[in-house]
């Protein structure tokens, strides 16, 4: 079964940095677009950053210039480097990937269970 597992969250002070990782595992044929989303309690999940299989990236306006998304296709892993963190970055961060499972003709979205990021002094 295909799974996404996030790691790297934690508690940091404003201005600090964190690197989130998301590793896909299981019976995978191909991984296409990948991205990071975040969600505060009582709010809708929002896109933070995305990266295509070809390496094109896009970012939410609120994180441009501070966050960098990247991927290692050989390791089936996507990263989110978060610099100059602000209190408003506090959220649960979720990894998403479009994946075609092995022996399947169908692509679909897979989600990780989230990793908590708290930015506080």
CSV table of N, CA, C and O in Angstrom, one decimal:
chain,number,residue,atom,x,y,z
A,1,UNK,N,0.8,-1.2,0.0
A,1,UNK,CA,0.0,0.0,0.0
A,1,UNK,C,0.9,1.2,0.0
A,1,UNK,O,1.9,1.3,0.7
A,2,UNK,N,0.5,2.2,-0.8
A,2,UNK,CA,1.3,3.5,-0.9
A,2,UNK,C,1.0,4.3,0.3
A,2,UNK,O,-0.1,4.5,0.8
A,3,UNK,N,2.1,4.9,0.9
A,3,UNK,CA,2.0,5.7,2.1
A,3,UNK,C,2.9,7.0,1.9
A,3,UNK,O,4.0,6.9,1.3
A,4,UNK,N,2.5,8.1,2.5
A,4,UNK,CA,3.4,9.3,2.6
A,4,UNK,C,3.6,9.5,4.1
A,4,UNK,O,2.6,9.6,4.9
A,5,UNK,N,4.8,9.7,4.5
A,5,UNK,CA,5.2,10.0,5.9
A,5,UNK,C,6.0,11.3,6.0
A,5,UNK,O,7.0,11.4,5.4
A,6,UNK,N,5.4,12.3,6.7
A,6,UNK,CA,6.1,13.5,6.9
A,6,UNK,C,7.0,13.5,8.2
A,6,UNK,O,6.7,12.7,9.1
A,7,UNK,N,8.0,14.3,8.2
A,7,UNK,CA,8.8,14.5,9.4
A,7,UNK,C,9.5,15.8,9.3
A,7,UNK,O,9.5,16.5,8.3
A,8,UNK,N,10.1,16.2,10.5
A,8,UNK,CA,10.8,17.5,10.5
A,8,UNK,C,10.1,18.6,11.2
A,8,UNK,O,10.7,19.7,11.4
A,9,UNK,N,8.9,18.4,11.6
A,9,UNK,CA,8.2,19.5,12.3
A,9,UNK,C,8.7,19.7,13.7
A,9,UNK,O,9.5,18.9,14.2
A,10,UNK,N,8.2,20.7,14.4
A,10,UNK,CA,8.7,21.0,15.7
A,10,UNK,C,8.4,22.4,16.2
A,10,UNK,O,7.6,23.1,15.5
A,11,UNK,N,8.9,22.8,17.3
A,11,UNK,CA,8.8,24.1,17.8
A,11,UNK,C,10.0,25.0,17.6
A,11,UNK,O,11.1,24.5,17.9
A,12,UNK,N,9.8,26.1,17.0
A,12,UNK,CA,10.9,27.0,16.7
A,12,UNK,C,10.5,28.5,17.1
A,12,UNK,O,9.3,28.8,17.1
A,13,UNK,N,11.5,29.3,17.3
A,13,UNK,CA,11.2,30.7,17.5
A,13,UNK,C,11.1,31.5,16.2
A,13,UNK,O,11.5,31.0,15.2
A,14,UNK,N,10.3,32.6,16.3
A,14,UNK,CA,10.2,33.4,15.1
A,14,UNK,C,11.6,33.8,14.5
A,14,UNK,O,12.6,34.1,15.3
A,15,UNK,N,11.8,33.7,13.2
A,15,UNK,CA,13.0,33.9,12.5
A,15,UNK,C,13.9,32.6,12.4
A,15,UNK,O,14.9,32.7,11.7
A,16,UNK,N,13.4,31.6,13.0
A,16,UNK,CA,14.1,30.3,12.9
A,16,UNK,C,13.8,29.6,11.6
A,16,UNK,O,13.1,30.1,10.7
A,17,UNK,N,14.3,28.3,11.5
A,17,UNK,CA,14.2,27.6,10.3
A,17,UNK,C,13.9,26.1,10.6
A,17,UNK,O,14.3,25.6,11.6
A,18,UNK,N,13.2,25.5,9.7
A,18,UNK,CA,12.9,24.0,9.8
A,18,UNK,C,12.9,23.5,8.4
A,18,UNK,O,12.6,24.2,7.4
A,19,UNK,N,13.2,22.2,8.3
A,19,UNK,CA,13.1,21.5,7.0
A,19,UNK,C,12.2,20.3,7.2
A,19,UNK,O,12.5,19.4,8.0
A,20,UNK,N,11.1,20.3,6.4
A,20,UNK,CA,10.2,19.2,6.4
A,20,UNK,C,10.5,18.2,5.3
A,20,UNK,O,11.0,18.6,4.2
A,21,UNK,N,10.3,16.9,5.6
A,21,UNK,CA,10.6,15.9,4.6
A,21,UNK,C,9.3,15.0,4.5
A,21,UNK,O,8.6,14.9,5.5
A,22,UNK,N,9.1,14.5,3.3
A,22,UNK,CA,8.0,13.6,3.1
A,22,UNK,C,8.4,12.5,2.1
A,22,UNK,O,8.8,12.8,1.0
A,23,UNK,N,8.4,11.3,2.6
A,23,UNK,CA,8.9,10.2,1.9
A,23,UNK,C,7.7,9.3,1.5
A,23,UNK,O,6.9,8.9,2.3
A,24,UNK,N,7.6,9.0,0.2
A,24,UNK,CA,6.6,8.0,-0.3
A,24,UNK,C,7.2,6.6,-0.3
A,24,UNK,O,8.4,6.4,-0.7
A,25,UNK,N,6.4,5.7,0.1
A,25,UNK,CA,6.8,4.3,0.1
A,25,UNK,C,5.7,3.4,-0.3
A,25,UNK,O,4.5,3.8,-0.3
A,26,UNK,N,6.0,2.1,-0.6
A,26,UNK,CA,5.0,1.2,-1.0
A,26,UNK,C,5.2,0.7,-2.4
A,26,UNK,O,6.3,0.9,-3.0
A,27,UNK,N,4.2,0.2,-2.9
A,27,UNK,CA,4.2,-0.3,-4.3
A,27,UNK,C,3.9,0.8,-5.3
A,27,UNK,O,2.7,1.0,-5.6
A,28,UNK,N,4.9,1.5,-5.7
A,28,UNK,CA,4.8,2.7,-6.5
A,28,UNK,C,5.3,2.5,-7.9
A,28,UNK,O,6.5,2.0,-8.1
A,29,UNK,N,4.5,2.9,-8.9
A,29,UNK,CA,5.0,2.9,-10.3
A,29,UNK,C,5.7,4.2,-10.6
A,29,UNK,O,6.8,4.2,-11.1
A,30,UNK,N,4.9,5.3,-10.4
A,30,UNK,CA,5.4,6.6,-10.7
A,30,UNK,C,4.8,7.6,-9.8
A,30,UNK,O,3.7,7.5,-9.3
A,31,UNK,N,5.6,8.7,-9.5
A,31,UNK,CA,5.2,9.8,-8.7
A,31,UNK,C,5.2,11.1,-9.6
A,31,UNK,O,6.2,11.3,-10.2
A,32,UNK,N,4.1,11.8,-9.6
A,32,UNK,CA,4.0,13.0,-10.4
A,32,UNK,C,4.1,14.2,-9.6
A,32,UNK,O,5.1,14.4,-8.9
A,33,UNK,N,3.1,15.1,-9.6
A,33,UNK,CA,3.3,16.4,-8.8
A,33,UNK,C,3.2,16.1,-7.3
A,33,UNK,O,2.6,15.2,-6.9
A,34,UNK,N,4.0,16.9,-6.6
A,34,UNK,CA,4.0,16.8,-5.1
A,34,UNK,C,3.9,18.2,-4.6
A,34,UNK,O,4.2,19.2,-5.2
A,35,UNK,N,3.4,18.2,-3.3
A,35,UNK,CA,3.2,19.5,-2.7
A,35,UNK,C,3.1,19.5,-1.2
A,35,UNK,O,2.9,18.4,-0.6
A,36,UNK,N,3.1,20.7,-0.6
A,36,UNK,CA,2.9,20.9,0.8
A,36,UNK,C,1.7,21.8,1.0
A,36,UNK,O,1.6,22.8,0.4
A,37,UNK,N,0.8,21.4,1.9
A,37,UNK,CA,-0.3,22.1,2.4
A,37,UNK,C,-0.2,22.3,3.9
A,37,UNK,O,0.5,21.6,4.6
A,38,UNK,N,-1.0,23.3,4.4
A,38,UNK,CA,-1.0,23.5,5.8
A,38,UNK,C,-2.4,23.8,6.2
A,38,UNK,O,-3.2,24.4,5.5
A,39,UNK,N,-2.7,23.6,7.5
A,39,UNK,CA,-4.1,23.8,8.0
A,39,UNK,C,-4.0,24.2,9.5
A,39,UNK,O,-3.4,23.4,10.3
A,40,UNK,N,-4.6,25.3,9.9
A,40,UNK,CA,-4.8,25.6,11.3
A,40,UNK,C,-6.2,25.1,11.7
A,40,UNK,O,-7.1,24.9,10.9
A,41,UNK,N,-6.3,24.9,13.0
A,41,UNK,CA,-7.6,24.4,13.6
A,41,UNK,C,-8.8,25.3,13.2
A,41,UNK,O,-8.7,26.5,13.3
A,42,UNK,N,-9.8,24.7,12.6
A,42,UNK,CA,-11.0,25.5,12.2
A,42,UNK,C,-10.9,26.2,10.9
A,42,UNK,O,-11.8,26.9,10.5
A,43,UNK,N,-9.8,26.0,10.2
A,43,UNK,CA,-9.6,26.7,8.9
A,43,UNK,C,-9.4,25.6,7.8
A,43,UNK,O,-9.2,24.4,8.1
A,44,UNK,N,-9.6,26.1,6.6
A,44,UNK,CA,-9.4,25.2,5.4
A,44,UNK,C,-8.0,24.9,5.1
A,44,UNK,O,-7.1,25.8,5.4
A,45,UNK,N,-7.7,23.8,4.6
A,45,UNK,CA,-6.3,23.5,4.2
A,45,UNK,C,-6.0,24.3,3.0
A,45,UNK,O,-6.8,24.5,2.0
A,46,UNK,N,-4.7,24.9,3.0
A,46,UNK,CA,-4.3,25.7,1.9
A,46,UNK,C,-3.0,25.3,1.3
A,46,UNK,O,-2.1,24.7,2.0
A,47,UNK,N,-2.8,25.5,0.1
A,47,UNK,CA,-1.5,25.2,-0.6
A,47,UNK,C,-0.4,26.1,-0.2
A,47,UNK,O,-0.6,27.3,-0.1
A,48,UNK,N,0.7,25.5,0.2
A,48,UNK,CA,1.9,26.2,0.6
A,48,UNK,C,2.9,26.3,-0.6
A,48,UNK,O,3.4,27.3,-1.0
A,49,UNK,N,3.2,25.1,-1.2
A,49,UNK,CA,4.2,25.0,-2.3
A,49,UNK,C,3.9,23.7,-3.0
A,49,UNK,O,3.5,22.7,-2.4
A,50,UNK,N,4.2,23.8,-4.3
A,50,UNK,CA,4.1,22.6,-5.1
A,50,UNK,C,5.3,22.5,-6.1
A,50,UNK,O,5.9,23.5,-6.4
A,51,UNK,N,5.6,21.3,-6.5
A,51,UNK,CA,6.6,21.0,-7.5
A,51,UNK,C,6.2,19.9,-8.4
A,51,UNK,O,5.7,18.9,-8.0
A,52,UNK,N,6.4,20.1,-9.7
A,52,UNK,CA,6.0,19.1,-10.7
A,52,UNK,C,7.1,18.1,-10.8
A,52,UNK,O,8.3,18.3,-10.3
A,53,UNK,N,6.9,17.1,-11.6
A,53,UNK,CA,7.9,16.0,-11.8
A,53,UNK,C,9.0,16.6,-12.6
A,53,UNK,O,10.2,16.2,-12.5
A,54,UNK,N,8.8,17.7,-13.4
A,54,UNK,CA,9.8,18.3,-14.1
A,54,UNK,C,10.6,19.4,-13.4
A,54,UNK,O,11.6,20.0,-13.9
A,55,UNK,N,10.2,19.7,-12.1
A,55,UNK,CA,10.9,20.6,-11.3
A,55,UNK,C,10.3,22.0,-11.2
A,55,UNK,O,10.9,22.8,-10.5
A,56,UNK,N,9.2,22.3,-11.9
A,56,UNK,CA,8.6,23.6,-11.8
A,56,UNK,C,8.0,23.7,-10.4
A,56,UNK,O,7.4,22.8,-9.9
A,57,UNK,N,8.1,24.9,-9.9
A,57,UNK,CA,7.6,25.2,-8.5
A,57,UNK,C,6.6,26.3,-8.5
A,57,UNK,O,6.6,27.2,-9.4
A,58,UNK,N,5.7,26.3,-7.5
A,58,UNK,CA,4.9,27.4,-7.2
A,58,UNK,C,4.7,27.6,-5.7
A,58,UNK,O,4.7,26.6,-5.0
A,59,UNK,N,4.4,28.8,-5.3
A,59,UNK,CA,4.3,29.1,-3.8
A,59,UNK,C,3.2,30.0,-3.5
A,59,UNK,O,2.8,30.8,-4.3
A,60,UNK,N,2.6,29.8,-2.3
A,60,UNK,CA,1.7,30.8,-1.8
A,60,UNK,C,2.4,32.1,-1.6
A,60,UNK,O,3.6,32.2,-1.3
A,61,UNK,N,1.7,33.2,-1.9
A,61,UNK,CA,2.3,34.5,-1.7
A,61,UNK,C,2.9,34.8,-0.3
A,61,UNK,O,3.9,35.4,-0.2
A,62,UNK,N,2.2,34.2,0.7
A,62,UNK,CA,2.7,34.4,2.0
A,62,UNK,C,4.0,33.8,2.4
A,62,UNK,O,4.6,34.1,3.4
A,63,UNK,N,4.5,32.9,1.5
A,63,UNK,CA,5.8,32.2,1.8
A,63,UNK,C,6.8,32.4,0.8
A,63,UNK,O,8.0,32.0,1.0
A,64,UNK,N,6.5,33.2,-0.3
A,64,UNK,CA,7.5,33.4,-1.3
A,64,UNK,C,8.7,34.1,-0.7
A,64,UNK,O,8.6,35.1,0.0
A,65,UNK,N,9.9,33.7,-1.1
A,65,UNK,CA,11.1,34.3,-0.6
A,65,UNK,C,11.6,33.7,0.7
A,65,UNK,O,12.7,33.9,1.1
A,66,UNK,N,10.8,32.9,1.3
A,66,UNK,CA,11.1,32.3,2.6
A,66,UNK,C,11.2,30.8,2.6
A,66,UNK,O,12.0,30.2,3.2
A,67,UNK,N,10.3,30.2,1.8
A,67,UNK,CA,10.2,28.7,1.7
A,67,UNK,C,10.7,28.2,0.4
A,67,UNK,O,10.6,28.9,-0.6
A,68,UNK,N,11.3,27.0,0.4
A,68,UNK,CA,11.8,26.4,-0.9
A,68,UNK,C,11.4,25.0,-0.9
A,68,UNK,O,11.6,24.2,0.1
A,69,UNK,N,10.7,24.6,-2.0
A,69,UNK,CA,10.3,23.2,-2.1
A,69,UNK,C,11.2,22.5,-3.1
A,69,UNK,O,11.7,23.1,-4.1
A,70,UNK,N,11.6,21.3,-2.8
A,70,UNK,CA,12.4,20.5,-3.7
A,70,UNK,C,12.1,19.0,-3.6
A,70,UNK,O,11.3,18.6,-2.7
A,71,UNK,N,12.6,18.3,-4.5
A,71,UNK,CA,12.3,16.8,-4.5
A,71,UNK,C,13.5,16.0,-4.9
A,71,UNK,O,14.4,16.5,-5.7
A,72,UNK,N,13.6,14.8,-4.4
A,72,UNK,CA,14.6,13.8,-4.8
A,72,UNK,C,13.9,12.6,-5.3
A,72,UNK,O,13.3,11.8,-4.6
A,73,UNK,N,13.8,12.6,-6.6
A,73,UNK,CA,13.0,11.5,-7.3
A,73,UNK,C,13.6,10.1,-7.0
A,73,UNK,O,12.8,9.2,-7.0
A,74,UNK,N,14.9,10.0,-6.9
A,74,UNK,CA,15.5,8.7,-6.6
A,74,UNK,C,15.1,8.2,-5.2
A,74,UNK,O,15.1,7.0,-5.0
A,75,UNK,N,14.8,9.1,-4.3
A,75,UNK,CA,14.4,8.7,-3.0
A,75,UNK,C,12.9,8.8,-2.7
A,75,UNK,O,12.4,8.6,-1.6
A,76,UNK,N,12.1,9.2,-3.7
A,76,UNK,CA,10.7,9.4,-3.6
A,76,UNK,C,10.4,10.4,-2.5
A,76,UNK,O,9.4,10.1,-1.7
A,77,UNK,N,11.1,11.4,-2.4
A,77,UNK,CA,11.0,12.4,-1.2
A,77,UNK,C,10.9,13.8,-1.7
A,77,UNK,O,11.5,14.2,-2.7
A,78,UNK,N,10.0,14.6,-1.0
A,78,UNK,CA,9.8,16.0,-1.3
A,78,UNK,C,10.2,16.7,0.0
A,78,UNK,O,9.9,16.2,1.1
A,79,UNK,N,10.8,17.9,-0.1
A,79,UNK,CA,11.3,18.6,1.0
A,79,UNK,C,10.6,20.0,1.0
A,79,UNK,O,10.3,20.6,0.0
A,80,UNK,N,10.5,20.6,2.2
A,80,UNK,CA,10.1,22.0,2.3
A,80,UNK,C,11.1,22.7,3.3
A,80,UNK,O,11.0,22.4,4.5
A,81,UNK,N,12.0,23.5,2.8
A,81,UNK,CA,12.9,24.3,3.6
A,81,UNK,C,12.2,25.6,4.0
A,81,UNK,O,11.8,26.4,3.1
A,82,UNK,N,12.0,25.8,5.3
A,82,UNK,CA,11.3,27.0,5.8
A,82,UNK,C,12.2,27.8,6.6
A,82,UNK,O,12.7,27.4,7.6
A,83,UNK,N,12.5,29.0,6.0
A,83,UNK,CA,13.4,30.0,6.7
A,83,UNK,C,12.6,31.2,7.1
A,83,UNK,O,11.4,31.5,6.6
A,84,UNK,N,13.2,32.0,8.0
A,84,UNK,CA,12.5,33.2,8.5
A,84,UNK,C,11.1,33.0,8.9
A,84,UNK,O,10.2,33.7,8.6
A,85,UNK,N,10.9,32.0,9.7
A,85,UNK,CA,9.6,31.6,10.1
A,85,UNK,C,8.9,32.6,11.0
A,85,UNK,O,9.5,33.3,11.8
A,86,UNK,N,7.6,32.8,10.7
A,86,UNK,CA,6.7,33.7,11.4
A,86,UNK,C,5.7,32.9,12.2
A,86,UNK,O,5.4,31.8,12.0
A,87,UNK,N,5.1,33.6,13.2
A,87,UNK,CA,4.1,33.0,14.0
A,87,UNK,C,2.9,32.5,13.2
A,87,UNK,O,2.3,31.5,13.5
A,88,UNK,N,2.6,33.2,12.1
A,88,UNK,CA,1.5,32.9,11.3
A,88,UNK,C,1.7,31.6,10.4
A,88,UNK,O,0.8,31.1,9.8
A,89,UNK,N,3.0,31.1,10.5
A,89,UNK,CA,3.3,29.9,9.8
A,89,UNK,C,2.9,28.7,10.6
A,89,UNK,O,3.0,27.5,10.1
A,90,UNK,N,2.5,28.9,11.9
A,90,UNK,CA,2.1,27.8,12.7
A,90,UNK,C,0.9,27.1,12.1
A,90,UNK,O,-0.1,27.7,11.8
A,91,UNK,N,1.0,25.7,12.0
A,91,UNK,CA,0.0,24.9,11.4
A,91,UNK,C,0.4,23.5,11.4
A,91,UNK,O,1.6,23.2,11.6
A,92,UNK,N,-0.5,22.6,11.0
A,92,UNK,CA,-0.1,21.2,10.7
A,92,UNK,C,0.2,21.2,9.2
A,92,UNK,O,-0.7,21.7,8.4
A,93,UNK,N,1.3,20.7,8.8
A,93,UNK,CA,1.7,20.7,7.4
A,93,UNK,C,1.5,19.3,6.8
A,93,UNK,O,2.0,18.3,7.4
A,94,UNK,N,0.9,19.2,5.7
A,94,UNK,CA,0.6,17.9,5.0
A,94,UNK,C,1.3,17.8,3.7
A,94,UNK,O,1.3,18.8,2.9
A,95,UNK,N,1.8,16.7,3.4
A,95,UNK,CA,2.4,16.3,2.1
A,95,UNK,C,1.3,15.7,1.2
A,95,UNK,O,0.5,14.9,1.7
A,96,UNK,N,1.3,16.1,0.0
A,96,UNK,CA,0.5,15.5,-1.0
A,96,UNK,C,1.3,15.1,-2.3
A,96,UNK,O,2.2,15.8,-2.6
A,97,UNK,N,0.9,13.9,-2.8
A,97,UNK,CA,1.6,13.5,-4.0
A,97,UNK,C,0.6,12.8,-4.9
A,97,UNK,O,-0.3,12.1,-4.5
A,98,UNK,N,0.7,13.0,-6.2
A,98,UNK,CA,0.0,12.3,-7.2
A,98,UNK,C,0.8,11.1,-7.6
A,98,UNK,O,1.9,11.2,-8.1
A,99,UNK,N,0.2,9.9,-7.4
A,99,UNK,CA,1.0,8.7,-7.6
A,99,UNK,C,0.2,7.7,-8.4
A,99,UNK,O,-1.0,7.5,-8.2
A,100,UNK,N,0.9,7.0,-9.3
A,100,UNK,CA,0.4,5.8,-9.9
A,100,UNK,C,0.9,4.6,-9.2
A,100,UNK,O,2.1,4.3,-9.3
A,101,UNK,N,0.1,3.8,-8.5
A,101,UNK,CA,0.6,2.6,-7.9
A,101,UNK,C,1.1,1.6,-8.9
A,101,UNK,O,0.7,1.6,-10.1
A,102,UNK,N,2.0,0.7,-8.5
A,102,UNK,CA,2.4,-0.3,-9.3
A,102,UNK,C,1.3,-1.3,-9.8
A,102,UNK,O,0.4,-1.6,-9.0
A,103,UNK,N,1.3,-1.7,-11.0
A,103,UNK,CA,0.3,-2.5,-11.6
A,103,UNK,C,-1.1,-1.9,-11.7
A,103,UNK,O,-2.1,-2.6,-11.8
A,104,UNK,N,-1.1,-0.5,-11.7
A,104,UNK,CA,-2.4,0.2,-11.8
A,104,UNK,C,-2.3,1.1,-13.0
A,104,UNK,O,-1.2,1.7,-13.4
A,105,UNK,N,-3.5,1.4,-13.6
A,105,UNK,CA,-3.6,2.3,-14.7
A,105,UNK,C,-4.0,3.7,-14.2
A,105,UNK,O,-4.1,4.6,-15.0
A,106,UNK,N,-4.3,3.8,-12.9
A,106,UNK,CA,-4.9,5.0,-12.4
A,106,UNK,C,-4.0,5.8,-11.5
A,106,UNK,O,-3.3,5.3,-10.7
A,107,UNK,N,-3.9,7.1,-11.7
A,107,UNK,CA,-3.2,8.0,-10.8
A,107,UNK,C,-4.2,8.6,-9.8
A,107,UNK,O,-5.4,8.9,-10.2
A,108,UNK,N,-3.8,8.8,-8.6
A,108,UNK,CA,-4.6,9.5,-7.7
A,108,UNK,C,-3.8,10.2,-6.6
A,108,UNK,O,-2.6,10.0,-6.5
A,109,UNK,N,-4.4,11.1,-5.9
A,109,UNK,CA,-3.8,11.9,-4.8
A,109,UNK,C,-3.6,11.1,-3.6
A,109,UNK,O,-4.6,10.4,-3.1
A,110,UNK,N,-2.5,11.1,-3.0
A,110,UNK,CA,-2.2,10.6,-1.7
A,110,UNK,C,-1.8,11.7,-0.7
A,110,UNK,O,-1.1,12.6,-1.1
A,111,UNK,N,-2.2,11.5,0.6
A,111,UNK,CA,-1.9,12.5,1.6
A,111,UNK,C,-1.2,11.9,2.8
A,111,UNK,O,-1.5,10.8,3.2
A,112,UNK,N,-0.2,12.6,3.3
A,112,UNK,CA,0.3,12.2,4.6
A,112,UNK,C,-0.6,12.6,5.7
A,112,UNK,O,-1.6,13.3,5.6
A,113,UNK,N,-0.2,12.2,6.9
A,113,UNK,CA,-1.0,12.5,8.1
A,113,UNK,C,-0.7,13.8,8.8
A,113,UNK,O,-1.3,14.2,9.7
A,114,UNK,N,0.4,14.4,8.3
A,114,UNK,CA,0.7,15.8,8.8
A,114,UNK,C,1.8,15.8,9.9
A,114,UNK,O,2.0,14.8,10.6
A,115,UNK,N,2.5,16.9,9.9
A,115,UNK,CA,3.5,17.2,10.9
A,115,UNK,C,3.3,18.6,11.5
A,115,UNK,O,3.1,19.5,10.7
A,116,UNK,N,3.3,18.7,12.8
A,116,UNK,CA,3.0,20.0,13.4
A,116,UNK,C,4.2,20.9,13.4
A,116,UNK,O,5.3,20.5,13.7
A,117,UNK,N,4.0,22.2,13.0
A,117,UNK,CA,4.9,23.2,13.1
A,117,UNK,C,4.4,24.3,14.0
A,117,UNK,O,3.3,24.8,13.7
A,118,UNK,N,5.1,24.7,15.0
A,118,UNK,CA,4.7,25.7,15.9
A,118,UNK,C,5.8,26.8,16.0
A,118,UNK,O,7.0,26.4,16.3
A,119,UNK,N,5.5,28.0,15.6
A,119,UNK,CA,6.4,29.1,15.7
A,119,UNK,C,6.0,30.0,16.8
A,119,UNK,O,4.9,30.7,16.7
A,120,UNK,N,6.8,30.1,17.8
A,120,UNK,CA,6.4,30.9,19.0
A,120,UNK,C,7.6,31.3,19.8
A,120,UNK,O,8.6,30.6,19.8
A,121,UNK,N,7.5,32.4,20.4
A,121,UNK,CA,8.6,32.9,21.3
A,121,UNK,C,8.3,32.6,22.7
A,121,UNK,O,9.2,32.8,23.6
